[in-house]
Structure formats: structure tokens, C-alpha cells
């Protein structure tokens, strides 16, 4: 797969997340996906995302930086949102916070098979 193809697939995946178009999630995420070393499978991955949107109703994924080196994508996602209560163990409680997530994805057949994610918790702590 060439870099632009994988970048396009990734941007469509992000659009799917932002629309919460869960029936299409399987087009982008493998049935046996692993997230931060835990095998979640597609159903567990969906459950994780649904939980994120339940905790953060105004959640929106903004691609700030994207590097494609097939079969990998590295992305810096920017967030400006209002988690309802506790978030990452922090008492955000409805305050607007801005932070970033750095995430690397491994793709196979245009689907995410593995993801490694780190959220900038220190940025959130500095705003509380």
C-alpha cells in the first residue's frame, strides 16, 4: 500500500469516529485489534470508543500531524473538549480542556490491527 492510500484510509477512519458511524467501524478496524497491548477485538474497540463519547459528549478527533510509513501511521490528535466527570483519573468535571494524543497504528489489508496510544495527561493537569 502506498503512503497516500493509507493516509486516505486513516482520514476516513477519523471521519467515521467523528460521525460515530459505528456500523462502518469494521471497515477500518480488524476483528482482532490490539490496543496498548490488550486484545480488544472489534467489539471491545467499539465499546472503548462508545465509552469515550459517553464520557465526553463533545469529543472530536482533530488530526494535527500525520506520518505514513506503511504499514504504519503515526498521528498526533488534538482535542478541545469537556469531559463530564473524571477523565484519566483527573477531576475535570465539565471543564473544557485541551490536550493531545500521540498514536501509532499498524494496518493490515487497510484495517487497524494494532494501536499504541499515549495521551498528554500533564497538559490536562496543568489546566485544572
Short mmCIF file of C-alpha atoms in Angstrom, two decimals:
data_model
loop_
_atom_site.label_atom_id
_atom_site.label_comp_id
_atom_site.label_asym_id
_atom_site.label_seq_id
_atom_site.Cartn_x
_atom_site.Cartn_y
_atom_site.Cartn_z
CA UNK A 1 0.00 0.00 0.00
CA UNK A 2 1.35 3.43 -0.86
CA UNK A 3 1.55 6.27 1.66
CA UNK A 4 -1.29 8.36 0.24
CA UNK A 5 -3.66 5.38 0.16
CA UNK A 6 -3.02 4.58 3.82
CA UNK A 7 -3.34 8.25 4.76
CA UNK A 8 -6.70 8.40 2.99
CA UNK A 9 -7.90 5.25 4.78
CA UNK A 10 -6.86 6.81 8.09
CA UNK A 11 -8.66 10.09 7.40
CA UNK A 12 -11.82 8.13 6.53
CA UNK A 13 -11.43 6.24 9.81
CA UNK A 14 -11.22 9.55 11.73
CA UNK A 15 -14.33 10.80 9.90
CA UNK A 16 -16.10 7.57 10.93
CA UNK A 17 -15.19 8.24 14.57
CA UNK A 18 -16.31 11.86 14.46
CA UNK A 19 -19.66 10.86 12.94
CA UNK A 20 -19.93 7.97 15.42
CA UNK A 21 -20.82 5.86 12.40
CA UNK A 22 -20.31 2.61 14.30
CA UNK A 23 -21.72 0.28 11.60
CA UNK A 24 -18.76 1.34 9.39
CA UNK A 25 -16.09 0.85 12.09
CA UNK A 26 -15.40 -2.70 10.90
CA UNK A 27 -14.26 -1.27 7.55
CA UNK A 28 -11.28 0.28 9.37
CA UNK A 29 -10.64 -1.90 12.44
CA UNK A 30 -9.65 -5.56 12.35
CA UNK A 31 -11.77 -8.13 14.22
CA UNK A 32 -8.77 -8.99 16.45
CA UNK A 33 -7.42 -5.46 17.04
CA UNK A 34 -4.93 -4.89 19.88
CA UNK A 35 -4.85 -1.54 21.74
CA UNK A 36 -1.89 -0.73 24.02
CA UNK A 37 -1.04 -4.40 24.30
CA UNK A 38 -4.59 -5.56 25.11
CA UNK A 39 -6.51 -7.67 22.60
CA UNK A 40 -9.86 -5.88 22.45
CA UNK A 41 -11.25 -7.21 19.22
CA UNK A 42 -13.63 -5.09 17.19
CA UNK A 43 -16.41 -5.30 19.80
CA UNK A 44 -14.09 -4.22 22.63
CA UNK A 45 -12.67 -1.40 20.50
CA UNK A 46 -16.20 -0.20 19.75
CA UNK A 47 -17.07 -0.40 23.45
CA UNK A 48 -13.99 1.70 24.27
CA UNK A 49 -15.00 4.37 21.73
CA UNK A 50 -18.62 4.43 22.86
CA UNK A 51 -17.38 4.90 26.42
CA UNK A 52 -15.17 7.79 25.32
CA UNK A 53 -18.11 9.54 23.67
CA UNK A 54 -20.35 8.88 26.68
CA UNK A 55 -17.75 10.47 28.99
CA UNK A 56 -17.00 13.30 26.55
CA UNK A 57 -20.14 14.20 24.53
CA UNK A 58 -18.34 16.90 22.51
CA UNK A 59 -15.39 14.63 21.64
CA UNK A 60 -13.95 15.40 18.21
CA UNK A 61 -10.79 13.90 16.72
CA UNK A 62 -8.63 16.54 15.00
CA UNK A 63 -5.63 15.31 13.03
CA UNK A 64 -2.84 17.72 13.86
CA UNK A 65 0.00 15.68 12.37
CA UNK A 66 0.03 12.56 10.22
CA UNK A 67 3.00 10.49 9.13
CA UNK A 68 2.53 7.49 6.89
CA UNK A 69 5.12 4.74 6.59
CA UNK A 70 3.09 1.69 5.50
CA UNK A 71 2.02 -0.44 7.21
CA UNK A 72 2.19 2.22 9.96
CA UNK A 73 0.51 5.55 10.57
CA UNK A 74 1.70 7.91 13.29
CA UNK A 75 -0.71 10.64 14.25
CA UNK A 76 -0.93 13.49 16.73
CA UNK A 77 -4.57 14.10 17.52
CA UNK A 78 -5.67 17.36 19.13
CA UNK A 79 -8.67 17.56 21.43
CA UNK A 80 -10.55 20.54 22.88
CA UNK A 81 -13.46 19.12 24.84
CA UNK A 82 -15.42 18.95 28.09
CA UNK A 83 -15.31 15.58 29.85
CA UNK A 84 -18.38 15.24 32.09
CA UNK A 85 -16.68 13.92 35.22
CA UNK A 86 -13.39 12.18 35.94
CA UNK A 87 -11.07 11.80 32.98
CA UNK A 88 -7.84 9.81 33.19
CA UNK A 89 -8.27 9.89 36.94
CA UNK A 90 -8.47 13.69 36.97
CA UNK A 91 -11.47 15.67 38.32
CA UNK A 92 -12.25 17.55 35.10
CA UNK A 93 -15.98 17.69 35.94
CA UNK A 94 -17.28 19.55 32.92
CA UNK A 95 -14.37 21.97 32.42
CA UNK A 96 -13.08 22.50 28.91
CA UNK A 97 -9.60 21.04 28.44
CA UNK A 98 -7.19 20.85 25.52
CA UNK A 99 -4.73 18.01 25.09
CA UNK A 100 -3.09 15.78 22.52
CA UNK A 101 -2.86 12.08 21.89
CA UNK A 102 0.12 10.56 20.11
CA UNK A 103 -0.84 7.28 18.50
CA UNK A 104 0.79 4.79 16.18
CA UNK A 105 -1.33 2.35 14.20
CA UNK A 106 -0.34 -0.81 12.38
CA UNK A 107 -2.52 -1.67 9.39
CA UNK A 108 -3.09 -4.91 7.53
CA UNK A 109 -5.38 -5.02 4.50
CA UNK A 110 -6.42 -1.39 5.19
CA UNK A 111 -7.57 -2.23 8.73
CA UNK A 112 -6.06 -1.30 12.08
CA UNK A 113 -4.60 -4.41 13.68
CA UNK A 114 -2.71 -2.70 16.49
CA UNK A 115 -2.60 0.74 18.10
CA UNK A 116 -0.23 2.27 20.65
CA UNK A 117 -1.60 5.41 22.30
CA UNK A 118 -0.26 7.99 24.77
CA UNK A 119 -2.43 10.89 25.97
CA UNK A 120 -0.77 14.06 27.29
CA UNK A 121 -2.20 13.87 30.80
CA UNK A 122 0.22 16.55 32.06
CA UNK A 123 -1.41 19.08 29.70
CA UNK A 124 -4.79 18.36 31.29
CA UNK A 125 -3.39 18.57 34.83
CA UNK A 126 -1.92 22.00 34.05
CA UNK A 127 -5.41 23.29 33.14
CA UNK A 128 -7.14 22.15 36.33
#
